[in-house]
Amino acid sequence: MKKQSARRSTHLAWSALSIVVLVAAWQVAASFSDPRLLPGPGRVGATLVAAGLDGSLFTNIGITLARVFASFVLAMTIGSAIGIALGRVVLLNRFFDPWLILFLNLPALVIIILCYIWLGLTEVAAIIAVAINKIPNVAVTLREGGRALDRDLLEMASVYRIGRWRTLRHVILPQLTPYFMGAVRSGLALVWKIVLVVELLGRGSGVGFVIGSAFQLFDVSTILAYALAFVAVIQMIEFLILQPCERRLNRWRR
Amino acid sequence: MKKQSARRSTHLAWSALSIVVLVAAWQVAASFSDPRLLPGPGRVGATLVAAGLDGSLFTNIGITLARVFASFVLAMTIGSAIGIALGRVVLLNRFFDPWLILFLNLPALVIIILCYIWLGLTEVAAIIAVAINKIPNVAVTLREGGRALDRDLLEMASVYRIGRWRTLRHVILPQLTPYFMGAVRSGLALVWKIVLVVELLGRGSGVGFVIGSAFQLFDVSTILAYALAFVAVIQMIEFLILQPCERRLNRWRR
Amino acid sequence: MAAMTGLEIEIDDKTYAPLASAPTRRIFDGFQLTVDPGAFVCLLGPSGIGKTTLLNMISGLDTDYSGRIEFRGEPRPRMGYVFQTPRLLPWRTVLENILLPLPSTEAARRTAVNLLTDMGMSDTQDIYPERLSLGMQRRVALARAFALEPDILLMDEPFVSLDETTADKLRDLLIEMLAQRPVTVLFVTHDSRDAIRMASRIIVLSGSPAHAVKDIQVGLSHGERLDKGAIEAFRGRFLAQSQ
Amino acid sequence: MAAMTGLEIEIDDKTYAPLASAPTRRIFDGFQLTVDPGAFVCLLGPSGIGKTTLLNMISGLDTDYSGRIEFRGEPRPRMGYVFQTPRLLPWRTVLENILLPLPSTEAARRTAVNLLTDMGMSDTQDIYPERLSLGMQRRVALARAFALEPDILLMDEPFVSLDETTADKLRDLLIEMLAQRPVTVLFVTHDSRDAIRMASRIIVLSGSPAHAVKDIQVGLSHGERLDKGAIEAFRGRFLAQSQ
Amino acid sequence: TQTSEPLKVGSLKFGTVNWLLDTIAGDKVDVRERVRLERLELASNQATTVALQAGAVDLIVSDWFWAMRQRAEGDSLLFRPYSNALGALMVPRDKGFSSLADLKGKRLGVAGSALDKSWLLLRAFSRNKLHADLADIAEPVYGAPPLLSEQLRLGRLDGVLTFWNFAARLDAAGYQPLIDMDDVLTELGVTPSPPLVGFVWREELLRSKPDQIAAFFRAVSGANQILKTEDAAWERLRPSMSIETDAEFVRLKEYFRAGIPTPWGDAETKAAERLFGILSELGGPELVGPRTRFDPTLFWMPKG
Ligand SMILES: Nc1ncnc2c1ncn2[C@@H]1O[C@H](COP(=O)(O)OP(=O)(O)OP(=O)(O)O)[C@@H](O)[C@H]1O
Ligand SMILES: Nc1ncnc2c1ncn2[C@@H]1O[C@H](COP(=O)(O)OP(=O)(O)OP(=O)(O)O)[C@@H](O)[C@H]1O
Ligand SMILES: [Mg+2]
Ligand SMILES: [Mg+2]
């Protein structure tokens, strides 16, 4: 029966230890290889500081983050709605299953090109392209959740006629939490990766743009610096938003 | 109480209808736009037939499919093991959570470049690169599943001392089925998309390579033809493997 | 005051599909039952005969049968169903669970809290159900059904997992509720004493497919119902050979 | 033959952490109980007092208490636990559920099938549990515990949801099993008749934190146990005021 | 005084086109020629073609095969050379490779794919010279140019056929061209060797922004002139060239200067037609496109 804050701080200690070990492993690996090919933490750190000082790091991460955020929200909302509907209504699923498989497996490239061509090389096109890429993934995950719902509770909801909205809110959504959290986590990652491609193919700013350019010059240090900076941001989101959220949502568990 | 076969055939009818509607929608969209930018079903079909006749379609799809399959199996096995372990053992999760987030968010490009650099431009490097990209996604999904396990049943298993292996097989894995199926579906799609990138960057064959070349020539028709051919393969896998499998696994549900 | 609700049940055939290697089970075949408005009907019968199935059909959960089930009085009566397991939402607190089917008014809240207090669970209203003992969860499920002020109350062995004192208290609560509002009750139990103590009519099911082997009007007075001797006597007279 | 297993229980403190806005509940505080090898101990007590908690601690599921629970005879006795809910694996058939804790031998399989037959469930062995009635599921859970040939048998209200005939059959089965092998039984029930009929010792829990308010050796003969009058008399004498 | 609309140019952020555009801006050639340029910098070659298709830019740099194919598909593009520089087959200086024959059994990196134009030409060349297909006697490894350069440096490859800017950097790092694409073309009878890459834009642009186009090309040749003769202009570019060694800088400058194109004339068109013939024979419709015929009207020659 530790206190809340004590638990929080041992948790942080573990994370810190983990990161230290990771960096050490990286350092060891780097010391065995050409610094051009795998620059060590020091070198990447220096690149990071330089990019931070001239401001380009923050601008680019900021821009990318805004795109990630916008398309993530769009994709999660639409994807969850589609997934739950398909998971609950058999006929809908029968009909739309092939569509889902199509969009799930359409290469990102195809969707991105078509979006850019149709909507122009604009911010809106970029965000829609990313969202379209991600929506089927969310839908597929939540559809599984929608199928695995507890029948006892659904029956209870139907006998007590609590209505669609309350059923959704009190009976269905809480059961989907783990699926949703899974979709959020791998979704955030996926969206960010697609944003990179989208930026590579048609934006003149953002981390994807920087990484793409750095790849042309084979500047691994810059690639890693930007990638890690973004990972750090996600790590923060995980700590400050996702985990507290999850703790709250799982409070009821024995 | 319809017979099994009748049910199967109405199911097929629905799918057929769905695909017909999809193609019709595509035709309509295509007729409103430049055939270079969005070729209609006829044109893409012609490309498909041509590619099929000269055999390149089958070779390339075959090669890509082999890569998809190898990396998929690798990623699902390792990813599930990691996910379940992290979901069940709190300390492991505390320690490895930052690693997972790192690998989850490392851009595909970074992993692919590093793999190619370290292992050479080889088949093994390609498959490992794809697997490393996918493993964290599987792990994250299954970790959520591992956390949401029914505690009553786990307690039963522990009191009756049925052992680790039986607990895993009879108590844990069946509960993870929906998470696993979600991971399989979005996983297959993701792996195929990463294989495309991997082929684009360092292989001289496969669908990704063809699509990459077609993209350079802005040959949307070939891109769509290959993408759709692959989607058709996945659709077959869905029908012939995943759905029967799922029906079997869900037999027990009321 | 709501119109009283009667029930007309006519099940021509209820069969569960043979699944896996299980044999087809025909549960009901030409089963008929008419329940008068305001009646308190107890269903007795061996385990696995189809009592829960019957309640599920009445509640509308199970529609996969041929026959008809009609309500008289209210066409869409308010229904309370105390399932055989508590079926609480584990992610909602006790109070939230009870309030779930109710309108979000202060009055509803007061009713719920009072019910909990009457059931001896006043200090649990903010607890999540998995932290309660099973008997406590059952009481919450009962409170949920009572709070709704149902026209028809289906109860599937509501008083198991409860000690005799608590069960008595709940019986009183139920009887009190029935005295205030007219409710038609279908009450499944394995405890024939329970049945005699409360029912206006006892139906004993038996056989496969199930049919009513006994259909007894319980004409005991309030006083007799409180007298253990009278109950045992009734039991000896009507139910001794039934099971 | 396995050594008989006794139990030594000394719980200094068992408290559930206060969660959300629920108050801290101290369930046991200086609770002591010694169970002789081969005893059949019935635990009676109001709902929510801590009976299940006690069984969970004995079974090793709950280790979050201060105190000690020791087995005498076997240090790691084979344990059968009939939980308050059936806890069957819904994705395994009835037979697979029973075989789960057993070695994969033909003998084990025969035992399981025979037990099912004795419980009147011979035709259900290949059915998935969710297709059974609750009473049938409970019987499967009982079969699982019996098939294991346990040294200690913990039973949490095993005979609820069963009609009186079936319950009697199961009681006989249990008694038969006890006659063949020495088993130490802890049996939670709310049915004092059940307790008197079977127990060698009855412990009545009460209060918060819980303590034994009565600890009765039941010295009835086999004949008396079958006699309803004797049981009612015993009940009147020892348990009347207990609840 | 500039009231006209700007000309939108799409280019690779670290591409060589940017050196030209930077010089135009740095030496105020644009002001002199009275053209306003709006630059969209992108991160990959594909991105520039997408930008052109999506109408986000007026003008990009690409190769004329691509443009001709698009033209055959109905997209009326025009082309004007930007650089004569072609790729080269780079090998380590110290391994004693002196001719193609030495590459027998070696691992050979090929930028792009099996359908890369330089690779097809090199194979034709080897068939002429060695009477053997290079694809058979050597082991080709296809990949992205940056990856190939690294593999070569790591010694995992014995030679790399790559684009000129990658070749230049390799040249500075201890590698030499074993064979230049110029020589290959000459051997195959394509003379003068026509530039492959150039500016590509839509015909409409000649109507909507005719003055800007003319002025832009004047500015381009002005800037080329500056880059050809003045080292100071290069010093200004140096920070954005991501140079690691002085040698790299020198090589890049040399290669660039060597590639500054001469005006396109009829001889070039002839050579291009011949090249097209060879390549469509080697690569088939997959390379040039099923509907593509050689179309001399692609090559824009300003009047006067
Ligand atoms: N979903 C189902 N699929 C197939 N068979 C079922 C299903 N539900 C119940 N049954 C069968 O129907 C019969 C009646 O079940 P029901 O649950 O109605 O019994 P019950 O009278 O309520 O028994 P109990 O007193 O044990 O609760 C049982 O034999 C059971 O095996
Ligand atoms: N996981 C838990 N967290 C917090 N409190 C709990 C938890 N489990 C049980 N309790 C509390 O402990 C008390 C005893 O619970 P227990 O389940 O042991 O009761 P019981 O005697 O078995 O009751 P019943 O006869 O109703 O099954 C109850 O008041 C319950 O609220
Ligand atoms: Mg039942
Ligand atoms: Mg209990």
Coordinates of C-alpha atoms in Angstrom, one line a residue, chain E residues 73-182:
Chain E
E73 CA -0.2 10.3 -72.3
G74 CA -1.7 13.7 -73.1
D75 CA 0.1 16.0 -70.7
S76 CA 1.6 18.6 -72.9
L77 CA 5.0 19.1 -71.3
L78 CA 8.0 20.9 -72.7
F79 CA 11.7 20.4 -71.9
R80 CA 14.8 22.4 -71.9
P81 CA 18.1 21.0 -70.7
Y82 CA 19.5 21.9 -67.3
S83 CA 22.6 19.9 -67.2
N84 CA 24.7 17.8 -69.5
A85 CA 26.2 15.9 -66.6
L86 CA 25.4 12.2 -66.7
G87 CA 26.2 9.5 -64.3
A88 CA 29.3 7.4 -64.0
L89 CA 30.4 4.0 -62.9
M90 CA 32.6 4.6 -59.9
V91 CA 35.2 2.2 -58.6
P92 CA 37.9 2.4 -55.9
R93 CA 41.1 3.9 -57.1
D94 CA 43.3 1.4 -55.4
K95 CA 41.7 -1.9 -56.6
G96 CA 43.2 -1.8 -60.0
F97 CA 40.0 -1.8 -62.0
S98 CA 40.8 -0.4 -65.4
S99 CA 38.0 -1.6 -67.6
L100 CA 34.6 -3.1 -67.5
A101 CA 36.1 -6.6 -68.0
D102 CA 37.6 -6.3 -64.5
L103 CA 34.2 -6.2 -63.0
K104 CA 33.5 -9.9 -63.8
G105 CA 32.0 -11.6 -60.8
K106 CA 31.9 -8.3 -58.8
R107 CA 29.1 -6.8 -56.9
L108 CA 27.9 -3.7 -58.8
G109 CA 25.6 -1.2 -57.3
V110 CA 23.0 0.3 -59.6
A111 CA 21.2 3.5 -58.6
G112 CA 17.5 3.0 -59.1
S113 CA 16.4 -0.2 -60.8
A114 CA 17.0 -2.8 -63.4
L115 CA 15.3 -0.3 -65.8
D116 CA 17.6 2.5 -65.0
K117 CA 18.5 4.2 -68.3
S118 CA 22.2 4.4 -67.5
W119 CA 22.3 0.8 -66.5
L120 CA 20.6 -0.3 -69.7
L121 CA 23.0 1.7 -71.8
L122 CA 26.0 0.3 -69.9
R123 CA 24.8 -3.2 -70.5
A124 CA 24.4 -2.4 -74.2
F125 CA 27.9 -1.0 -74.1
S126 CA 29.3 -4.1 -72.4
R127 CA 27.6 -6.3 -75.0
N128 CA 29.3 -4.3 -77.7
K129 CA 32.7 -4.3 -76.0
L130 CA 32.8 -7.5 -74.1
H131 CA 30.2 -9.5 -76.0
A132 CA 28.7 -10.3 -72.6
D133 CA 25.9 -8.7 -70.7
L134 CA 27.1 -7.0 -67.6
A135 CA 24.0 -8.1 -65.8
D136 CA 25.2 -11.7 -66.3
I137 CA 28.9 -11.4 -65.6
A138 CA 28.6 -9.0 -62.6
E139 CA 26.2 -9.1 -59.7
P140 CA 24.0 -6.0 -59.8
V141 CA 22.5 -4.7 -56.6
Y142 CA 19.8 -2.1 -57.0
G143 CA 19.1 0.6 -54.5
A144 CA 18.7 4.2 -53.6
P145 CA 21.9 6.2 -54.5
P146 CA 22.8 7.3 -50.9
L147 CA 22.6 3.7 -49.7
L148 CA 24.8 2.5 -52.6
S149 CA 27.4 5.1 -51.9
E150 CA 27.6 3.9 -48.3
Q151 CA 27.8 0.3 -49.3
L152 CA 30.7 1.1 -51.6
R153 CA 32.5 2.9 -48.9
L154 CA 32.0 -0.1 -46.6
G155 CA 33.5 -2.3 -49.3
R156 CA 30.3 -4.3 -49.7
L157 CA 30.2 -3.3 -53.3
D158 CA 33.0 -3.2 -55.8
G159 CA 31.5 -0.5 -58.0
V160 CA 28.5 1.8 -58.3
L161 CA 26.7 3.2 -61.3
T162 CA 25.3 6.4 -59.9
F163 CA 24.2 10.0 -60.6
W164 CA 26.8 12.6 -61.2
N165 CA 26.5 14.4 -57.8
F166 CA 27.0 11.2 -55.9
A167 CA 29.8 10.3 -58.3
A168 CA 31.5 13.6 -57.6
R169 CA 31.4 13.0 -53.9
L170 CA 32.8 9.5 -54.3
D171 CA 35.4 10.9 -56.6
A172 CA 36.6 13.0 -53.7
A173 CA 36.6 10.1 -51.4
G174 CA 39.1 7.8 -53.2
Y175 CA 37.0 6.5 -56.1
Q176 CA 37.3 7.2 -59.8
P177 CA 35.0 6.9 -62.7
L178 CA 35.8 3.6 -64.4
I179 CA 33.7 4.7 -67.3
D180 CA 31.7 7.8 -68.0
M181 CA 28.2 7.7 -69.4
D182 CA 29.5 10.1 -72.0

